[in-house]
C-alpha cells in the first residue's frame, strides 16, 4: 500500500479524505454500537450465541467477544476502506467501514484473536510515509495526518480467556470521559438490531437478550427486564433496483426488515423509553413518529446517517408497512394498540412521513381490531368496525346485536378518537345511538338497562328522543309527557285511558330528568284525559275497560267521596244489566236506597262490582249510599240561568233575590262564592223523611245560611238551597218547616205550631226562628198575613203591634190573596168591612162602629196592604187647628 501511495499521491489523498469523512461523519458517536455489530457478526458466522464485554482498562477501551476469530479476509477488510468480508447475508455489517469508528478515540487500534492479530498505528504509518519523498508535499498539506487503517502490523497479544477476539483501543488524551459516558448510556435496544448477540457487559452494566417462542424478546439491564414484540421479514431486491448502488450492495441483494414494539407483561404495547429511530441496521439520524423500532437494510447516503430515497427504499417501506400490520394483528386486542396507529401529520422527515402513510394504509385494510364486544379472538378490518363515543361496557353489550363489528367500550374514549378516525372506523354519537334503537323491539327490562347505560351522557336533547315502552305494549318516541308510575299507580289502568305510562320494568330516573313526569294514582286522576274519558264513558260501546281503569285509579288514590265530583259521570253496570252514571247508582241496602221513591231514576250497582272494588271505592266515584252533594264555585244567582239540575233551583234563586235590596239586584245578579247543595231531595218518599232528614243533616256544609256577594260590594245572608228546599216541602212531621216555629220563637206563639225534634235538625229543616223568618220572603209573608186573619189563632200583643206594619213593605207589589178577616186584637179578628186603619188618634171616638187595625207608624202602607180605608177617609168632620201639648210617636199612641 505504501508503494501504491508513493506511486500515486492522489490515491493517498483520496484514502486519507475518505477515512476523515468516515471518522468525523458517520461514526463519531456510535463507536460502541459498531463494536457490538462486529461482535454480532462474529457470533453469526460461528453460529453460536454471542457475548461482548466492553471495559476500560489502563487507558484502553477493550472489546472482547465470542464467535468466529479474525482471519485473513477480515484483516483485508479492516485495511481496505469501503470493503467487507461479510458476504454471506447472515451478518449485519456492511461496506467494511464500521471499524473506522475506533478512530474517534484512538490512533493505535489493535485486534487480537486466537488465530493471530493485527494492529494499526498513526505514528508508524506517518513514519512510513515520511520515507516516501513523493508524499512529503501531501503530508505537509494535511498537517501530518495519515490514514490509520491502511497499513496493518502483526500483533501476538491473545484475547482474554473465554473470548475469541478482542479489540484494544488505547484512548487519546481526553477521550476517556466520553467513553465512560457511552458505556453508561448504551441502549439495551442495540441487542434488537443484533440478534446474534445475546449479552453485552458494558463497563459492568450487563445487557442481555432472551428470545421467547412467540416473537417476544426480553431485554434485561442488570436484571431489570423490558419486553419487545419483534417480527421480521426478508426478501431479495430486484437487480434493476441495485443498478446504481455500490458493488457491495449489488453483491448482497438480500433485504431484511424488523419491527420491535415495546410491550408490557400482558403483551400489550407500551410507550418506548427513547425516541425511536430507523436502524439500518445500526441507528441512523432518521427519527420515527411511530412508537416502535424499525430495523432494516435501508440504502444509506454517504454520511451513513440518512436513508437514501429511491426505489429500493420504497420497496422496503412497503414491506415494513405490511410487516407492521402483521405485528399489530398479533398483539392482544386492547385499546393500547391504537397508540401504534401513525399520524402522518406528525412525521418529522420525508422517510417518516412515507412510512406513516404506508403503515396507515396497511392498517386500514387489514383485520386487527376486535370483531365484537364479547372479546372473542376475531379481528376486523377498521372499515367494518364501529365505536360508540364514550360508551360503557354495558351500552356496548346492549347494542352488540344491533351493530355488527361494535368495538368494546374501552376503545371508545376521547383519547382514542383521533386514531379511530384516521383508520376510518365509524363513530356513533348519542344521536346516532338514539336513531339506531328507534323501532327496535326489545323487552322493557332491556330498555331500562339502556337508559342506565346512557344516564351519564350529557346530550340531553338527543336523549329526549329515545323510544319509551309503555305499559299498554306500545312504544312511543320521545320522553316528554310520559308518566313514570309510582308504587300506588295501577299501571294496567293506563291502556284504556290512552295515557303514556312507562312500563314499570323500563322505568329509570333518566326518564324523569328528560321530562317524564312521576305519576301517582292521584296525579293521574287529575289528568284532563282521564276526566274526558270518564265523561265520555257512558257513550262507549263497551264502557267496561274505562270503568275498570278508573276504579283502579280511585282504589290507589283514595279520594274522599265528592272530592272529584266529575267521577260521578263514570259509567258502571247496574244489577239490571244496564249501564248508569255512577252518580245514578245506589249501593245495595244503602240508607238512600231505603228512603227513595220506588220509581226513582236510580239503578243499583251490580253485586260483582261491589265485590271487586268495595264500597269505599264506589262511594269515591259517586255511587250513592246517602244523598249526593253538588259543589260549584262562583254561581250567579240568576233564575233564568239556573243549570245545576236541582229541583226548584230557579225558585230558590227567586227567593234569594226577594231577600236582597232590589237596587242591588238591578245592577247585577248576586253571586254565591260556593254552592253546596243536596241533590235528589224530590225523590224521597213522603213517609221516609223521618229517616231522610237526619241523613241530610249529617252532611257537612249543605244546610243553613249562605253569604252572597252583591254588586255594590256588600253581602247578604240567605238560606242555602238545601235548607230552602227542606223548609218549603213537607219534610218535618208531615209538614213544611217554614210553617212551623222553633220552640223558642215566642213572638210567633199562637200563630204557628211548635216543631218537634233536635235543635240542629230543626235548623237544617229551616223552621221559623221568629218574626224575622216569617217575613223573610213574600211567600212566608203571605202565609203570615193569612194566619193573622185566622180567628182560630192568637197573636202575642207585641207581635201584633208591628206585624202589619212590617208585612206592608214585604208584600208591596205582591198580588196576594187577602183574607176575609183582619186582626184587631191578640185574640180578635173582624171582617174587613168592619175594620179601619186609624191614621189620626183623635178620630177614634168617631169611627161609627169600625174597629181600628194596629198599623204601627205606617198607617198608609198598612191600609194599602189590607185594602182598608183610613180613619180620615171614614170620618168627614174637621178638627180645628190647635197647639199640641206634647208629641208622641204614632206607635206609642
mmCIF file of C-alpha atoms in Angstrom, residues 18-269:
data_model
loop_
_atom_site.group_PDB
_atom_site.id
_atom_site.type_symbol
_atom_site.label_atom_id
_atom_site.label_comp_id
_atom_site.label_asym_id
_atom_site.label_seq_id
_atom_site.Cartn_x
_atom_site.Cartn_y
_atom_site.Cartn_z
ATOM 1 C CA UNK A 18 -12.277 9.021 2.911
ATOM 2 C CA UNK A 19 -11.091 7.969 6.344
ATOM 3 C CA UNK A 20 -11.591 11.502 7.653
ATOM 4 C CA UNK A 21 -15.141 11.514 6.283
ATOM 5 C CA UNK A 22 -15.945 8.228 7.969
ATOM 6 C CA UNK A 23 -14.409 9.060 11.300
ATOM 7 C CA UNK A 24 -15.737 12.574 11.595
ATOM 8 C CA UNK A 25 -19.033 11.933 9.865
ATOM 9 C CA UNK A 26 -20.953 8.715 10.201
ATOM 10 C CA UNK A 27 -19.286 7.069 13.201
ATOM 11 C CA UNK A 28 -18.385 9.899 15.513
ATOM 12 C CA UNK A 29 -20.961 8.929 18.170
ATOM 13 C CA UNK A 30 -21.605 5.206 17.599
ATOM 14 C CA UNK A 31 -18.301 3.540 18.438
ATOM 15 C CA UNK A 32 -19.801 1.056 20.884
ATOM 16 C CA UNK A 33 -22.600 0.138 18.506
ATOM 17 C CA UNK A 34 -20.070 -0.624 15.747
ATOM 18 C CA UNK A 35 -18.029 -2.775 18.133
ATOM 19 C CA UNK A 36 -21.202 -4.604 19.100
ATOM 20 C CA UNK A 37 -22.081 -5.086 15.450
ATOM 21 C CA UNK A 38 -18.669 -6.670 14.773
ATOM 22 C CA UNK A 39 -19.183 -8.990 17.732
ATOM 23 C CA UNK A 40 -22.651 -9.942 16.458
ATOM 24 C CA UNK A 41 -21.263 -10.710 13.007
ATOM 25 C CA UNK A 42 -18.560 -12.928 14.525
ATOM 26 C CA UNK A 43 -21.189 -14.813 16.526
ATOM 27 C CA UNK A 44 -23.388 -15.174 13.435
ATOM 28 C CA UNK A 45 -20.531 -16.629 11.411
ATOM 29 C CA UNK A 46 -19.814 -19.108 14.218
ATOM 30 C CA UNK A 47 -23.484 -19.986 14.593
ATOM 31 C CA UNK A 48 -23.329 -19.503 18.367
ATOM 32 C CA UNK A 49 -24.925 -17.006 20.785
ATOM 33 C CA UNK A 50 -22.544 -14.110 21.018
ATOM 34 C CA UNK A 51 -21.148 -12.316 24.055
ATOM 35 C CA UNK A 52 -19.424 -8.950 24.191
ATOM 36 C CA UNK A 53 -17.511 -7.399 27.052
ATOM 37 C CA UNK A 54 -16.668 -3.694 26.904
ATOM 38 C CA UNK A 55 -14.241 -2.499 29.530
ATOM 39 C CA UNK A 56 -11.925 0.401 30.253
ATOM 40 C CA UNK A 57 -8.532 -0.965 31.387
ATOM 41 C CA UNK A 58 -5.287 1.041 31.815
ATOM 42 C CA UNK A 59 -6.426 3.777 29.475
ATOM 43 C CA UNK A 60 -7.658 1.318 26.870
ATOM 44 C CA UNK A 61 -11.190 0.533 25.696
ATOM 45 C CA UNK A 62 -11.273 -3.197 25.253
ATOM 46 C CA UNK A 63 -13.990 -5.107 23.371
ATOM 47 C CA UNK A 64 -13.794 -8.884 23.859
ATOM 48 C CA UNK A 65 -16.283 -11.074 22.027
ATOM 49 C CA UNK A 66 -17.038 -14.689 21.243
ATOM 50 C CA UNK A 67 -17.558 -16.040 17.770
ATOM 51 C CA UNK A 68 -15.546 -16.637 14.609
ATOM 52 C CA UNK A 69 -11.927 -15.445 15.055
ATOM 53 C CA UNK A 70 -10.211 -12.929 12.831
ATOM 54 C CA UNK A 71 -8.997 -14.378 9.535
ATOM 55 C CA UNK A 72 -7.115 -13.078 6.521
ATOM 56 C CA UNK A 73 -10.216 -11.826 4.784
ATOM 57 C CA UNK A 74 -11.146 -9.953 7.933
ATOM 58 C CA UNK A 75 -7.711 -8.286 8.092
ATOM 59 C CA UNK A 76 -8.045 -7.330 4.441
ATOM 60 C CA UNK A 77 -11.456 -5.796 5.141
ATOM 61 C CA UNK A 78 -10.108 -3.797 8.071
ATOM 62 C CA UNK A 79 -7.304 -2.397 5.943
ATOM 63 C CA UNK A 80 -9.423 -1.751 2.858
ATOM 64 C CA UNK A 81 -11.859 1.131 3.099
ATOM 65 C CA UNK A 82 -15.411 0.520 1.791
ATOM 66 C CA UNK A 83 -14.847 -3.232 1.537
ATOM 67 C CA UNK A 84 -16.180 -6.048 3.667
ATOM 68 C CA UNK A 85 -15.510 -9.739 4.104
ATOM 69 C CA UNK A 86 -19.192 -10.288 5.177
ATOM 70 C CA UNK A 87 -20.839 -11.566 2.022
ATOM 71 C CA UNK A 88 -22.982 -14.480 3.188
ATOM 72 C CA UNK A 89 -26.072 -12.488 4.011
ATOM 73 C CA UNK A 90 -26.175 -13.705 7.587
ATOM 74 C CA UNK A 91 -24.371 -10.739 9.086
ATOM 75 C CA UNK A 92 -25.337 -7.133 9.611
ATOM 76 C CA UNK A 93 -22.058 -5.361 8.919
ATOM 77 C CA UNK A 94 -21.882 -3.565 5.585
ATOM 78 C CA UNK A 95 -19.379 -1.763 3.408
ATOM 79 C CA UNK A 96 -16.288 -2.523 5.584
ATOM 80 C CA UNK A 97 -16.470 0.874 7.235
ATOM 81 C CA UNK A 98 -17.767 0.102 10.757
ATOM 82 C CA UNK A 99 -14.307 -0.450 12.241
ATOM 83 C CA UNK A 100 -13.361 3.099 11.249
ATOM 84 C CA UNK A 101 -15.402 4.286 14.265
ATOM 85 C CA UNK A 102 -12.466 3.339 16.540
ATOM 86 C CA UNK A 103 -10.518 6.263 15.154
ATOM 87 C CA UNK A 104 -12.813 8.628 17.038
ATOM 88 C CA UNK A 105 -10.994 7.694 20.275
ATOM 89 C CA UNK A 106 -7.676 6.103 19.298
ATOM 90 C CA UNK A 107 -4.723 6.362 16.908
ATOM 91 C CA UNK A 108 -3.496 2.784 17.513
ATOM 92 C CA UNK A 109 -6.304 0.230 17.355
ATOM 93 C CA UNK A 110 -5.437 -3.453 17.618
ATOM 94 C CA UNK A 111 -7.398 -6.657 17.031
ATOM 95 C CA UNK A 112 -6.205 -9.920 18.532
ATOM 96 C CA UNK A 113 -7.672 -13.344 18.008
ATOM 97 C CA UNK A 114 -6.912 -16.950 18.691
ATOM 98 C CA UNK A 115 -5.578 -17.193 15.141
ATOM 99 C CA UNK A 116 -3.403 -14.112 15.371
ATOM 100 C CA UNK A 117 -3.732 -10.367 15.488
ATOM 101 C CA UNK A 118 -3.205 -7.107 13.703
ATOM 102 C CA UNK A 119 -2.646 -3.579 14.877
ATOM 103 C CA UNK A 120 -2.690 -0.162 13.272
ATOM 104 C CA UNK A 121 -0.757 2.951 14.237
ATOM 105 C CA UNK A 122 -0.944 6.540 13.065
ATOM 106 C CA UNK A 123 2.594 7.089 14.316
ATOM 107 C CA UNK A 124 4.073 4.133 12.449
ATOM 108 C CA UNK A 125 2.086 4.985 9.316
ATOM 109 C CA UNK A 126 3.370 8.538 9.456
ATOM 110 C CA UNK A 127 6.939 7.271 9.820
ATOM 111 C CA UNK A 128 6.476 5.007 6.814
ATOM 112 C CA UNK A 129 5.019 7.847 4.754
ATOM 113 C CA UNK A 130 7.974 10.040 5.706
ATOM 114 C CA UNK A 131 10.236 7.589 3.852
ATOM 115 C CA UNK A 132 8.386 8.312 0.578
ATOM 116 C CA UNK A 133 9.541 11.726 -0.784
ATOM 117 C CA UNK A 134 6.657 11.737 -3.274
ATOM 118 C CA UNK A 135 4.224 12.022 -0.378
ATOM 119 C CA UNK A 136 6.014 14.773 1.542
ATOM 120 C CA UNK A 137 4.121 17.610 -0.051
ATOM 121 C CA UNK A 138 0.697 15.974 0.538
ATOM 122 C CA UNK A 139 1.658 15.041 4.108
ATOM 123 C CA UNK A 140 2.668 18.626 4.841
ATOM 124 C CA UNK A 141 -0.536 19.918 3.325
ATOM 125 C CA UNK A 142 -2.511 17.582 5.610
ATOM 126 C CA UNK A 143 -0.613 18.687 8.692
ATOM 127 C CA UNK A 144 0.916 15.221 9.164
ATOM 128 C CA UNK A 145 -2.471 13.396 9.218
ATOM 129 C CA UNK A 146 -2.352 9.962 7.609
ATOM 130 C CA UNK A 147 -4.894 7.171 7.012
ATOM 131 C CA UNK A 148 -4.524 4.931 10.049
ATOM 132 C CA UNK A 149 -6.403 1.830 8.881
ATOM 133 C CA UNK A 150 -4.428 1.199 5.688
ATOM 134 C CA UNK A 151 -1.145 -0.191 6.974
ATOM 135 C CA UNK A 152 -1.548 -3.152 9.389
ATOM 136 C CA UNK A 153 1.179 -4.636 11.563
ATOM 137 C CA UNK A 154 1.008 -8.027 13.202
ATOM 138 C CA UNK A 155 0.474 -8.445 16.939
ATOM 139 C CA UNK A 156 0.601 -11.541 19.124
ATOM 140 C CA UNK A 157 -1.448 -10.470 22.182
ATOM 141 C CA UNK A 158 -4.001 -13.273 22.821
ATOM 142 C CA UNK A 159 -7.655 -12.495 23.672
ATOM 143 C CA UNK A 160 -8.742 -12.912 27.293
ATOM 144 C CA UNK A 161 -9.933 -16.361 28.442
ATOM 145 C CA UNK A 162 -13.456 -17.258 27.344
ATOM 146 C CA UNK A 163 -13.418 -14.906 24.368
ATOM 147 C CA UNK A 164 -12.328 -15.473 20.780
ATOM 148 C CA UNK A 165 -11.417 -11.930 19.746
ATOM 149 C CA UNK A 166 -10.519 -8.671 21.492
ATOM 150 C CA UNK A 167 -10.258 -5.167 20.126
ATOM 151 C CA UNK A 168 -7.960 -2.863 22.094
ATOM 152 C CA UNK A 169 -8.222 0.878 21.685
ATOM 153 C CA UNK A 170 -5.606 2.981 23.550
ATOM 154 C CA UNK A 171 -7.519 6.176 24.192
ATOM 155 C CA UNK A 172 -6.271 9.572 23.194
ATOM 156 C CA UNK A 173 -5.871 12.074 25.980
ATOM 157 C CA UNK A 174 -9.285 13.458 26.987
ATOM 158 C CA UNK A 175 -11.303 10.660 25.345
ATOM 159 C CA UNK A 176 -11.885 8.628 28.491
ATOM 160 C CA UNK A 177 -14.858 10.680 29.880
ATOM 161 C CA UNK A 178 -16.735 10.337 26.576
ATOM 162 C CA UNK A 179 -16.113 6.581 26.542
ATOM 163 C CA UNK A 180 -17.317 6.208 30.119
ATOM 164 C CA UNK A 181 -20.491 8.154 29.235
ATOM 165 C CA UNK A 182 -21.064 5.982 26.183
ATOM 166 C CA UNK A 183 -20.716 2.826 28.296
ATOM 167 C CA UNK A 184 -23.256 4.176 30.793
ATOM 168 C CA UNK A 185 -25.726 5.176 28.072
ATOM 169 C CA UNK A 186 -25.507 2.170 25.781
ATOM 170 C CA UNK A 187 -29.155 1.332 24.967
ATOM 171 C CA UNK A 188 -30.163 -2.302 25.555
ATOM 172 C CA UNK A 189 -32.220 -1.967 22.376
ATOM 173 C CA UNK A 190 -28.961 -2.388 20.400
ATOM 174 C CA UNK A 191 -29.449 -6.110 21.003
ATOM 175 C CA UNK A 192 -32.657 -5.955 18.956
ATOM 176 C CA UNK A 193 -30.633 -4.935 15.907
ATOM 177 C CA UNK A 194 -28.028 -7.601 16.611
ATOM 178 C CA UNK A 195 -29.955 -10.846 17.178
ATOM 179 C CA UNK A 196 -26.789 -12.976 17.142
ATOM 180 C CA UNK A 197 -25.504 -11.092 20.184
ATOM 181 C CA UNK A 198 -27.086 -12.286 23.427
ATOM 182 C CA UNK A 199 -25.306 -10.224 26.077
ATOM 183 C CA UNK A 200 -23.143 -7.154 26.481
ATOM 184 C CA UNK A 201 -21.128 -6.281 29.578
ATOM 185 C CA UNK A 202 -20.790 -2.511 29.189
ATOM 186 C CA UNK A 203 -18.328 -1.490 31.884
ATOM 187 C CA UNK A 204 -20.160 -3.559 34.475
ATOM 188 C CA UNK A 205 -23.677 -2.906 33.108
ATOM 189 C CA UNK A 206 -24.949 -6.276 31.952
ATOM 190 C CA UNK A 207 -27.306 -6.113 28.985
ATOM 191 C CA UNK A 208 -28.879 -9.360 27.794
ATOM 192 C CA UNK A 209 -31.396 -10.657 25.310
ATOM 193 C CA UNK A 210 -33.746 -13.657 25.687
ATOM 194 C CA UNK A 211 -35.952 -14.758 22.796
ATOM 195 C CA UNK A 212 -39.361 -16.213 23.522
ATOM 196 C CA UNK A 213 -41.302 -18.637 21.328
ATOM 197 C CA UNK A 214 -43.945 -16.097 20.226
ATOM 198 C CA UNK A 215 -41.674 -13.388 18.878
ATOM 199 C CA UNK A 216 -41.247 -11.762 22.260
ATOM 200 C CA UNK A 217 -37.744 -10.586 23.115
ATOM 201 C CA UNK A 218 -36.865 -9.757 26.712
ATOM 202 C CA UNK A 219 -34.037 -7.267 27.137
ATOM 203 C CA UNK A 220 -32.541 -7.002 30.594
ATOM 204 C CA UNK A 221 -30.298 -4.371 32.117
ATOM 205 C CA UNK A 222 -28.755 -5.643 35.329
ATOM 206 C CA UNK A 223 -31.694 -7.988 35.724
ATOM 207 C CA UNK A 224 -34.401 -5.365 35.038
ATOM 208 C CA UNK A 225 -36.395 -6.605 32.022
ATOM 209 C CA UNK A 226 -38.133 -4.836 29.184
ATOM 210 C CA UNK A 227 -40.249 -6.756 26.714
ATOM 211 C CA UNK A 228 -40.428 -6.320 22.987
ATOM 212 C CA UNK A 229 -42.568 -7.945 20.369
ATOM 213 C CA UNK A 230 -40.445 -8.478 17.279
ATOM 214 C CA UNK A 231 -41.422 -9.513 13.791
ATOM 215 C CA UNK A 232 -39.080 -9.793 10.794
ATOM 216 C CA UNK A 233 -39.300 -10.308 7.078
ATOM 217 C CA UNK A 234 -36.673 -10.913 4.376
ATOM 218 C CA UNK A 235 -36.543 -10.788 0.632
ATOM 219 C CA UNK A 236 -34.363 -10.041 -2.369
ATOM 220 C CA UNK A 237 -34.123 -6.726 -4.143
ATOM 221 C CA UNK A 238 -34.630 -6.932 -7.916
ATOM 222 C CA UNK A 239 -31.412 -6.357 -9.875
ATOM 223 C CA UNK A 240 -32.789 -3.250 -11.566
ATOM 224 C CA UNK A 241 -33.158 -1.546 -8.197
ATOM 225 C CA UNK A 242 -29.438 -2.080 -7.471
ATOM 226 C CA UNK A 243 -28.040 -0.907 -10.792
ATOM 227 C CA UNK A 244 -26.706 2.342 -9.419
ATOM 228 C CA UNK A 245 -25.859 1.179 -5.917
ATOM 229 C CA UNK A 246 -22.325 0.345 -4.681
ATOM 230 C CA UNK A 247 -20.837 -3.027 -5.623
ATOM 231 C CA UNK A 248 -21.163 -4.265 -2.041
ATOM 232 C CA UNK A 249 -24.957 -3.772 -2.180
ATOM 233 C CA UNK A 250 -25.207 -5.402 -5.599
ATOM 234 C CA UNK A 251 -23.326 -8.454 -4.279
ATOM 235 C CA UNK A 252 -25.706 -8.637 -1.301
ATOM 236 C CA UNK A 253 -29.234 -8.094 -2.737
ATOM 237 C CA UNK A 254 -30.965 -9.631 0.269
ATOM 238 C CA UNK A 255 -33.028 -7.241 2.345
ATOM 239 C CA UNK A 256 -34.304 -7.563 5.888
ATOM 240 C CA UNK A 257 -36.888 -5.581 7.822
ATOM 241 C CA UNK A 258 -37.764 -5.955 11.504
ATOM 242 C CA UNK A 259 -40.135 -4.124 13.806
ATOM 243 C CA UNK A 260 -39.782 -4.150 17.555
ATOM 244 C CA UNK A 261 -42.643 -2.847 19.693
ATOM 245 C CA UNK A 262 -42.168 -2.438 23.463
ATOM 246 C CA UNK A 263 -44.839 -4.419 25.354
ATOM 247 C CA UNK A 264 -45.876 -4.947 28.949
ATOM 248 C CA UNK A 265 -46.168 -8.206 30.868
ATOM 249 C CA UNK A 266 -49.603 -8.755 29.312
ATOM 250 C CA UNK A 267 -48.232 -8.387 25.815
ATOM 251 C CA UNK A 268 -49.934 -5.030 25.193
ATOM 252 C CA UNK A 269 -47.816 -2.244 23.691
#
